[in-house]
Structures are given as C-alpha cells and as structure tokens.
Amino acid sequence: MKGTDDKSESVEALAGKVDARLATSVRRVPALARELAYEADAAALLGVCRTLRDAPDLRFQMLIDLAGVDYLHYGLDDWQTDSATRSGFSRARGAQHGPPDPDAAGRFAVVYQLLSIAHNHRLLLRVRCPDTAEPAVDSVIDVWASANWFEREAFDLFGIVFRGHPDLRRILTDYGFIGHPFRKDFPLIGNVEVRYDADKQRVVYEPVSIEPRTLVPKVIRDDNRYDPALKK
C-alpha cells in the first residue's frame, strides 16, 4: 500500500538523519513496523538527548513519556508459577531457560518517547542502567522539563535513581513504603496492608493477611468445537 510504503520511507529517512548525527553514540534496535528505536549508553545520555532536541533536522522538542523497565523475566520460556506447565497457554518468548539472575547487568532500563512537532516524527530512546544493584542514570530535566514527574514515577516504582533530579521523592506510594512495586521480584500481594484503626483513630500498617494466588490465564477447552463427533 502506498501509505504504508510512505511511512516506512519516512522512518528510514529519519534513521538516516539520526545516524548521521549520532552514529558513534547510539545503536538502532528492533522496533515495531514503521517505528524507530535507538539505544544509548548511560554515559552518553545527556549529549544524545541534547542533539536530538537541538539538531535542526531532528528537533525532538517534546518528551511525551518516560518509563522504567525491568528485564528480570525477559525471554523466559514460561512464567514461574505453582501450577502452570510448559504445555499450557503460550505466554513467553522461549529464548531463556532456568531461573533469572536478579543481579545480571542491564536488568533495569529507562525508555524515552520523543516527539518532533516541527517535523512530525517520533522516536524511542532506551538507556540501560550500568549498575543493577544501584540502578541510576542522569536526569534529563535540563533537556526536557516534562521529565520531572516521569522520573519520580520511575524512581518510585522501579527504584531507578536519576542523578541531578531536584526533588527525587516517591510520587505514587506512601513516603514510608518499602520496596518498588513494579520490580518483577516484588510480591504481587505486597508486603503490608493498610487499614483504618478506629480505636487508634489512624491508619495502621499490618502484615499481609490474604493468601497468594497464581494469576495464570487458562484455556478452557470444553465447548462444541471439541466434540468428538466433529473429528473425522
């Protein structure tokens, strides 16, 4: 289709401009069709971001979104559950076997969604945190002011520290919350539960009282499509 071809050509034209400006600082990574994605090293992040924003042929003036990523379970052939088996519902990529290593390098990353209003282009930029034990990257607030609350959210939910952020505090969980709930090894039921105590007239924290559940999608093969009479 002509529209699809035009879109692909536009993406490749943009890739050529990015490569011309940042060939030694970024690497193109796989993306969905008609989308463009690059990865940069943490040490080069601020320089890359400023070039993407200021270069006349790029002009990515707007940071649309910023999100943390935890690759702990990425590539596992099956979810770790109590009842699921490899013969069940297809759930994963099937590229990695064995238990994940929580200390493996590159476990945490930050993804930036950029928009060029001037040229009507979009680009995804990813940077991996070099240190898994203490994941950290530079704050991009001085490049895009909209990063402020996005970075606080990634800090709160993933524990990623943004160096140079002027007010890096939790933004969604309580100030006394322990842990980071979007990490893959954080328990689904949490560590504590909250309720209002009428006698103490205040909110109290207590150990979790609910039983853990295995949230696994199941395929129920019990309808007329599987009637033995239909098999000929």
PDB file of C-alpha atoms in Angstrom:
ATOM      1  CA  MET A   1       0.000   0.000   0.000  1.00  0.00           C
ATOM      2  CA  LYS A   2       1.233   3.464  -0.832  1.00  0.00           C
ATOM      3  CA  GLY A   3       0.521   4.884   2.616  1.00  0.00           C
ATOM      4  CA  THR A   4       2.451   2.096   4.301  1.00  0.00           C
ATOM      5  CA  ASP A   5       5.390   2.486   1.934  1.00  0.00           C
ATOM      6  CA  ASP A   6       5.462   6.243   2.515  1.00  0.00           C
ATOM      7  CA  LYS A   7       5.510   5.676   6.273  1.00  0.00           C
ATOM      8  CA  SER A   8       8.399   3.208   6.019  1.00  0.00           C
ATOM      9  CA  GLU A   9      10.349   5.560   3.796  1.00  0.00           C
ATOM     10  CA  SER A  10       9.785   8.373   6.304  1.00  0.00           C
ATOM     11  CA  VAL A  11      11.121   6.201   9.134  1.00  0.00           C
ATOM     12  CA  GLU A  12      14.207   5.236   7.153  1.00  0.00           C
ATOM     13  CA  ALA A  13      14.814   8.863   6.197  1.00  0.00           C
ATOM     14  CA  LEU A  14      14.673   9.826   9.868  1.00  0.00           C
ATOM     15  CA  ALA A  15      17.013   6.950  10.740  1.00  0.00           C
ATOM     16  CA  GLY A  16      19.499   8.306   8.238  1.00  0.00           C
ATOM     17  CA  LYS A  17      19.428  11.714   9.920  1.00  0.00           C
ATOM     18  CA  VAL A  18      19.866  10.201  13.392  1.00  0.00           C
ATOM     19  CA  ASP A  19      22.745   8.018  12.198  1.00  0.00           C
ATOM     20  CA  ALA A  20      24.434  10.991  10.570  1.00  0.00           C
ATOM     21  CA  ARG A  21      24.306  12.957  13.817  1.00  0.00           C
ATOM     22  CA  LEU A  22      24.811  10.210  16.390  1.00  0.00           C
ATOM     23  CA  ALA A  23      26.378   7.235  14.653  1.00  0.00           C
ATOM     24  CA  THR A  24      29.034   6.795  17.351  1.00  0.00           C
ATOM     25  CA  SER A  25      26.680   7.375  20.285  1.00  0.00           C
ATOM     26  CA  VAL A  26      23.552   5.307  19.588  1.00  0.00           C
ATOM     27  CA  ARG A  27      22.637   1.883  18.234  1.00  0.00           C
ATOM     28  CA  ARG A  28      19.464   1.140  16.332  1.00  0.00           C
ATOM     29  CA  VAL A  29      17.413  -1.609  17.994  1.00  0.00           C
ATOM     30  CA  PRO A  30      14.469  -3.684  16.717  1.00  0.00           C
ATOM     31  CA  ALA A  31      11.094  -1.947  16.802  1.00  0.00           C
ATOM     32  CA  LEU A  32       7.573  -2.400  15.538  1.00  0.00           C
ATOM     33  CA  ALA A  33       6.944  -1.787  11.868  1.00  0.00           C
ATOM     34  CA  ARG A  34       7.072   1.895  10.939  1.00  0.00           C
ATOM     35  CA  GLU A  35       8.599   2.803  14.308  1.00  0.00           C
ATOM     36  CA  LEU A  36      12.151   3.855  15.121  1.00  0.00           C
ATOM     37  CA  ALA A  37      14.087   2.932  18.264  1.00  0.00           C
ATOM     38  CA  TYR A  38      17.649   3.512  19.440  1.00  0.00           C
ATOM     39  CA  GLU A  39      19.724   2.611  22.481  1.00  0.00           C
ATOM     40  CA  ALA A  40      22.390   4.831  24.040  1.00  0.00           C
ATOM     41  CA  ASP A  41      24.981   4.169  26.719  1.00  0.00           C
ATOM     42  CA  ALA A  42      24.280   5.812  30.062  1.00  0.00           C
ATOM     43  CA  ALA A  43      27.467   7.888  29.887  1.00  0.00           C
ATOM     44  CA  ALA A  44      26.371   9.448  26.586  1.00  0.00           C
ATOM     45  CA  LEU A  45      22.717  10.005  27.504  1.00  0.00           C
ATOM     46  CA  LEU A  46      22.684  13.784  28.038  1.00  0.00           C
ATOM     47  CA  GLY A  47      24.721  14.518  24.934  1.00  0.00           C
ATOM     48  CA  VAL A  48      22.457  12.307  22.828  1.00  0.00           C
ATOM     49  CA  CYS A  49      19.315  13.927  24.233  1.00  0.00           C
ATOM     50  CA  ARG A  50      20.572  17.450  23.567  1.00  0.00           C
ATOM     51  CA  THR A  51      21.448  16.549  19.995  1.00  0.00           C
ATOM     52  CA  LEU A  52      18.033  15.002  19.416  1.00  0.00           C
ATOM     53  CA  ARG A  53      16.416  18.159  20.764  1.00  0.00           C
ATOM     54  CA  ASP A  54      18.594  20.819  19.136  1.00  0.00           C
ATOM     55  CA  ALA A  55      19.710  19.465  15.746  1.00  0.00           C
ATOM     56  CA  PRO A  56      17.690  21.366  13.096  1.00  0.00           C
ATOM     57  CA  ASP A  57      16.851  18.217  11.128  1.00  0.00           C
ATOM     58  CA  LEU A  58      15.699  16.338  14.258  1.00  0.00           C
ATOM     59  CA  ARG A  59      14.130  18.837  16.690  1.00  0.00           C
ATOM     60  CA  PHE A  60      12.660  16.407  19.220  1.00  0.00           C
ATOM     61  CA  GLN A  61      11.455  19.236  21.432  1.00  0.00           C
ATOM     62  CA  MET A  62       8.950  17.192  23.421  1.00  0.00           C
ATOM     63  CA  LEU A  63       9.334  14.288  25.833  1.00  0.00           C
ATOM     64  CA  ILE A  64       5.985  12.521  25.628  1.00  0.00           C
ATOM     65  CA  ASP A  65       6.706   9.821  28.195  1.00  0.00           C
ATOM     66  CA  LEU A  66       9.451   8.215  30.248  1.00  0.00           C
ATOM     67  CA  ALA A  67       9.178   4.766  31.811  1.00  0.00           C
ATOM     68  CA  GLY A  68      11.295   2.298  33.726  1.00  0.00           C
ATOM     69  CA  VAL A  69      11.714  -1.298  32.560  1.00  0.00           C
ATOM     70  CA  ASP A  70      12.714  -4.413  34.493  1.00  0.00           C
ATOM     71  CA  TYR A  71      14.094  -7.168  32.229  1.00  0.00           C
ATOM     72  CA  LEU A  72      14.376  -9.745  35.019  1.00  0.00           C
ATOM     73  CA  HIS A  73      11.993 -12.254  33.407  1.00  0.00           C
ATOM     74  CA  TYR A  74      12.540 -11.171  29.817  1.00  0.00           C
ATOM     75  CA  GLY A  75      12.946 -14.154  27.490  1.00  0.00           C
ATOM     76  CA  LEU A  76      11.882 -16.845  29.948  1.00  0.00           C
ATOM     77  CA  ASP A  77      10.202 -19.809  28.277  1.00  0.00           C
ATOM     78  CA  ASP A  78       7.445 -19.884  30.902  1.00  0.00           C
ATOM     79  CA  TRP A  79       6.239 -17.961  33.929  1.00  0.00           C
ATOM     80  CA  GLN A  80       7.347 -19.162  37.343  1.00  0.00           C
ATOM     81  CA  THR A  81       4.132 -20.362  38.961  1.00  0.00           C
ATOM     82  CA  ASP A  82       2.951 -23.198  41.187  1.00  0.00           C
ATOM     83  CA  SER A  83       0.517 -24.778  38.756  1.00  0.00           C
ATOM     84  CA  ALA A  84       1.361 -23.696  35.200  1.00  0.00           C
ATOM     85  CA  THR A  85       3.167 -26.099  32.898  1.00  0.00           C
ATOM     86  CA  ARG A  86       5.003 -25.780  29.612  1.00  0.00           C
ATOM     87  CA  SER A  87       2.043 -27.376  27.841  1.00  0.00           C
ATOM     88  CA  GLY A  88      -0.322 -24.603  28.914  1.00  0.00           C
ATOM     89  CA  PHE A  89      -1.202 -21.273  27.362  1.00  0.00           C
ATOM     90  CA  SER A  90       1.640 -19.776  25.314  1.00  0.00           C
ATOM     91  CA  ARG A  91       2.979 -16.917  27.422  1.00  0.00           C
ATOM     92  CA  ALA A  92       6.568 -16.047  26.614  1.00  0.00           C
ATOM     93  CA  ARG A  93       9.370 -15.845  24.086  1.00  0.00           C
ATOM     94  CA  GLY A  94      11.049 -19.172  24.749  1.00  0.00           C
ATOM     95  CA  ALA A  95      14.597 -17.861  24.440  1.00  0.00           C
ATOM     96  CA  GLN A  96      15.875 -18.227  28.003  1.00  0.00           C
ATOM     97  CA  HIS A  97      15.853 -21.192  30.362  1.00  0.00           C
ATOM     98  CA  GLY A  98      16.465 -21.501  34.084  1.00  0.00           C
ATOM     99  CA  PRO A  99      15.825 -19.028  36.887  1.00  0.00           C
ATOM    100  CA  PRO A 100      16.553 -15.365  36.179  1.00  0.00           C
ATOM    101  CA  ASP A 101      19.557 -13.677  37.760  1.00  0.00           C
ATOM    102  CA  PRO A 102      18.373 -10.599  39.731  1.00  0.00           C
ATOM    103  CA  ASP A 103      21.906  -9.196  39.708  1.00  0.00           C
ATOM    104  CA  ALA A 104      22.527  -9.580  35.974  1.00  0.00           C
ATOM    105  CA  ALA A 105      23.900  -6.493  34.239  1.00  0.00           C
ATOM    106  CA  GLY A 106      21.399  -4.427  32.293  1.00  0.00           C
ATOM    107  CA  ARG A 107      18.359  -5.604  34.221  1.00  0.00           C
ATOM    108  CA  PHE A 108      16.927  -2.083  34.516  1.00  0.00           C
ATOM    109  CA  ALA A 109      16.452   0.421  31.725  1.00  0.00           C
ATOM    110  CA  VAL A 110      14.752   3.750  31.062  1.00  0.00           C
ATOM    111  CA  VAL A 111      12.764   4.368  27.875  1.00  0.00           C
ATOM    112  CA  TYR A 112      12.067   7.836  26.476  1.00  0.00           C
ATOM    113  CA  GLN A 113       9.276   8.542  23.977  1.00  0.00           C
ATOM    114  CA  LEU A 114      10.155  11.635  21.937  1.00  0.00           C
ATOM    115  CA  LEU A 115       8.130  13.795  19.560  1.00  0.00           C
ATOM    116  CA  SER A 116       9.286  16.319  16.989  1.00  0.00           C
ATOM    117  CA  ILE A 117       6.476  18.786  16.497  1.00  0.00           C
ATOM    118  CA  ALA A 118       8.438  20.618  13.814  1.00  0.00           C
ATOM    119  CA  HIS A 119       8.920  17.505  11.642  1.00  0.00           C
ATOM    120  CA  ASN A 120       6.064  15.288  12.886  1.00  0.00           C
ATOM    121  CA  HIS A 121       8.433  12.452  13.847  1.00  0.00           C
ATOM    122  CA  ARG A 122       8.516  10.107  16.810  1.00  0.00           C
ATOM    123  CA  LEU A 123      11.448   8.205  18.266  1.00  0.00           C
ATOM    124  CA  LEU A 124      12.034   5.791  21.128  1.00  0.00           C
ATOM    125  CA  LEU A 125      15.312   6.039  23.047  1.00  0.00           C
ATOM    126  CA  ARG A 126      16.423   3.417  25.584  1.00  0.00           C
ATOM    127  CA  VAL A 127      19.281   3.531  28.081  1.00  0.00           C
ATOM    128  CA  ARG A 128      20.232   0.654  30.373  1.00  0.00           C
ATOM    129  CA  CYS A 129      21.405   1.265  33.936  1.00  0.00           C
ATOM    130  CA  PRO A 130      25.025   0.061  34.195  1.00  0.00           C
ATOM    131  CA  ASP A 131      24.727  -0.969  37.858  1.00  0.00           C
ATOM    132  CA  THR A 132      21.898  -3.372  38.670  1.00  0.00           C
ATOM    133  CA  ALA A 133      22.456  -3.228  42.434  1.00  0.00           C
ATOM    134  CA  GLU A 134      22.066   0.562  42.411  1.00  0.00           C
ATOM    135  CA  PRO A 135      20.397   1.444  39.097  1.00  0.00           C
ATOM    136  CA  ALA A 136      20.989   5.072  38.129  1.00  0.00           C
ATOM    137  CA  VAL A 137      21.119   7.326  35.078  1.00  0.00           C
ATOM    138  CA  ASP A 138      21.382  11.089  34.617  1.00  0.00           C
ATOM    139  CA  SER A 139      18.225  13.169  34.880  1.00  0.00           C
ATOM    140  CA  VAL A 140      17.096  14.770  31.615  1.00  0.00           C
ATOM    141  CA  ILE A 141      15.133  17.563  33.309  1.00  0.00           C
ATOM    142  CA  ASP A 142      17.544  20.168  31.954  1.00  0.00           C
ATOM    143  CA  VAL A 143      16.781  18.874  28.446  1.00  0.00           C
ATOM    144  CA  TRP A 144      13.028  18.319  28.816  1.00  0.00           C
ATOM    145  CA  ALA A 145      11.344  19.831  31.867  1.00  0.00           C
ATOM    146  CA  SER A 146       8.432  17.402  31.486  1.00  0.00           C
ATOM    147  CA  ALA A 147      10.736  14.624  32.744  1.00  0.00           C
ATOM    148  CA  ASN A 148      10.260  15.788  36.342  1.00  0.00           C
ATOM    149  CA  TRP A 149       7.273  13.705  37.424  1.00  0.00           C
ATOM    150  CA  PHE A 150       8.063  10.894  34.964  1.00  0.00           C
ATOM    151  CA  GLU A 151      11.444  10.381  36.626  1.00  0.00           C
ATOM    152  CA  ARG A 152       9.889  10.475  40.090  1.00  0.00           C
ATOM    153  CA  GLU A 153       7.443   7.773  38.989  1.00  0.00           C
ATOM    154  CA  ALA A 154      10.234   5.529  37.648  1.00  0.00           C
ATOM    155  CA  PHE A 155      12.175   6.105  40.874  1.00  0.00           C
ATOM    156  CA  ASP A 156       9.151   5.199  42.984  1.00  0.00           C
ATOM    157  CA  LEU A 157       8.044   2.110  41.066  1.00  0.00           C
ATOM    158  CA  PHE A 158      11.391   0.697  39.886  1.00  0.00           C
ATOM    159  CA  GLY A 159      13.963   2.205  42.249  1.00  0.00           C
ATOM    160  CA  ILE A 160      15.910   3.855  39.437  1.00  0.00           C
ATOM    161  CA  VAL A 161      17.820   6.911  40.661  1.00  0.00           C
ATOM    162  CA  PHE A 162      18.029   9.955  38.389  1.00  0.00           C
ATOM    163  CA  ARG A 163      21.199  11.863  39.173  1.00  0.00           C
ATOM    164  CA  GLY A 164      20.681  15.627  39.230  1.00  0.00           C
ATOM    165  CA  HIS A 165      16.913  15.493  39.764  1.00  0.00           C
ATOM    166  CA  PRO A 166      15.999  18.456  42.007  1.00  0.00           C
ATOM    167  CA  ASP A 167      13.267  16.694  44.004  1.00  0.00           C
ATOM    168  CA  LEU A 168      13.532  12.910  43.699  1.00  0.00           C
ATOM    169  CA  ARG A 169      10.764  11.693  46.038  1.00  0.00           C
ATOM    170  CA  ARG A 170       8.122   8.998  45.822  1.00  0.00           C
ATOM    171  CA  ILE A 171       5.075  10.167  43.901  1.00  0.00           C
ATOM    172  CA  LEU A 172       2.558   7.264  43.968  1.00  0.00           C
ATOM    173  CA  THR A 173       3.321   5.175  47.061  1.00  0.00           C
ATOM    174  CA  ASP A 174       3.451   6.294  50.694  1.00  0.00           C
ATOM    175  CA  TYR A 175       6.549   8.032  51.988  1.00  0.00           C
ATOM    176  CA  GLY A 176       7.237   5.069  54.285  1.00  0.00           C
ATOM    177  CA  PHE A 177       6.644   2.441  51.586  1.00  0.00           C
ATOM    178  CA  ILE A 178       9.359  -0.213  51.418  1.00  0.00           C
ATOM    179  CA  GLY A 179      10.418  -1.613  48.057  1.00  0.00           C
ATOM    180  CA  HIS A 180       9.493  -0.800  44.472  1.00  0.00           C
ATOM    181  CA  PRO A 181       6.208  -2.406  43.314  1.00  0.00           C
ATOM    182  CA  PHE A 182       6.933  -2.595  39.562  1.00  0.00           C
ATOM    183  CA  ARG A 183      10.057  -4.702  40.005  1.00  0.00           C
ATOM    184  CA  LYS A 184       9.431  -8.244  38.759  1.00  0.00           C
ATOM    185  CA  ASP A 185      10.551  -9.787  42.046  1.00  0.00           C
ATOM    186  CA  PHE A 186       8.235  -7.633  44.185  1.00  0.00           C
ATOM    187  CA  PRO A 187       5.440  -9.876  45.616  1.00  0.00           C
ATOM    188  CA  LEU A 188       2.098  -9.468  43.871  1.00  0.00           C
ATOM    189  CA  ILE A 189       0.290  -9.270  47.218  1.00  0.00           C
ATOM    190  CA  GLY A 190       2.769  -6.737  48.579  1.00  0.00           C
ATOM    191  CA  ASN A 191       4.467  -6.824  51.951  1.00  0.00           C
ATOM    192  CA  VAL A 192       1.966  -4.964  54.148  1.00  0.00           C
ATOM    193  CA  GLU A 193      -1.686  -3.979  54.104  1.00  0.00           C
ATOM    194  CA  VAL A 194      -3.262  -0.760  55.313  1.00  0.00           C
ATOM    195  CA  ARG A 195      -6.455  -0.197  57.274  1.00  0.00           C
ATOM    196  CA  TYR A 196      -8.008   2.460  59.473  1.00  0.00           C
ATOM    197  CA  ASP A 197      -7.956   1.580  63.171  1.00  0.00           C
ATOM    198  CA  ALA A 198     -10.994   3.145  64.877  1.00  0.00           C
ATOM    199  CA  ASP A 199      -9.516   2.721  68.350  1.00  0.00           C
ATOM    200  CA  LYS A 200      -6.207   4.368  67.451  1.00  0.00           C
ATOM    201  CA  GLN A 201      -8.007   6.781  65.095  1.00  0.00           C
ATOM    202  CA  ARG A 202      -5.306   6.500  62.494  1.00  0.00           C
ATOM    203  CA  VAL A 203      -4.163   4.373  59.581  1.00  0.00           C
ATOM    204  CA  VAL A 204      -2.094   1.336  60.594  1.00  0.00           C
ATOM    205  CA  TYR A 205       0.167  -0.992  58.624  1.00  0.00           C
ATOM    206  CA  GLU A 206      -0.026  -4.747  59.204  1.00  0.00           C
ATOM    207  CA  PRO A 207       1.423  -7.918  57.617  1.00  0.00           C
ATOM    208  CA  VAL A 208      -0.475  -9.099  54.561  1.00  0.00           C
ATOM    209  CA  SER A 209      -3.353 -11.377  55.543  1.00  0.00           C
ATOM    210  CA  ILE A 210      -4.534 -12.561  52.109  1.00  0.00           C
ATOM    211  CA  GLU A 211      -3.327 -15.808  50.559  1.00  0.00           C
ATOM    212  CA  PRO A 212      -1.038 -15.599  47.496  1.00  0.00           C
ATOM    213  CA  ARG A 213      -2.735 -16.518  44.240  1.00  0.00           C
ATOM    214  CA  THR A 214      -1.292 -17.765  40.984  1.00  0.00           C
ATOM    215  CA  LEU A 215      -2.633 -15.486  38.265  1.00  0.00           C
ATOM    216  CA  VAL A 216      -2.259 -17.659  35.196  1.00  0.00           C
ATOM    217  CA  PRO A 217      -4.529 -17.415  32.135  1.00  0.00           C
ATOM    218  CA  LYS A 218      -6.146 -20.744  31.331  1.00  0.00           C
ATOM    219  CA  VAL A 219      -7.695 -22.033  28.134  1.00  0.00           C
ATOM    220  CA  ILE A 220     -10.940 -23.918  28.772  1.00  0.00           C
ATOM    221  CA  ARG A 221     -11.357 -26.477  26.007  1.00  0.00           C
ATOM    222  CA  ASP A 222     -14.887 -27.595  26.823  1.00  0.00           C
ATOM    223  CA  ASP A 223     -17.313 -26.451  24.130  1.00  0.00           C
ATOM    224  CA  ASN A 224     -18.845 -27.839  20.970  1.00  0.00           C
ATOM    225  CA  ARG A 225     -15.725 -27.170  18.920  1.00  0.00           C
ATOM    226  CA  TYR A 226     -14.057 -30.104  20.702  1.00  0.00           C
ATOM    227  CA  ASP A 227     -16.948 -32.552  20.448  1.00  0.00           C
ATOM    228  CA  PRO A 228     -15.511 -35.954  19.420  1.00  0.00           C
ATOM    229  CA  ALA A 229     -18.271 -36.254  16.825  1.00  0.00           C
ATOM    230  CA  LEU A 230     -16.760 -33.359  14.918  1.00  0.00           C
ATOM    231  CA  LYS A 231     -13.421 -35.142  14.474  1.00  0.00           C
ATOM    232  CA  LYS A 232     -13.457 -37.036  11.194  1.00  0.00           C
TER     233      LYS A 232
END
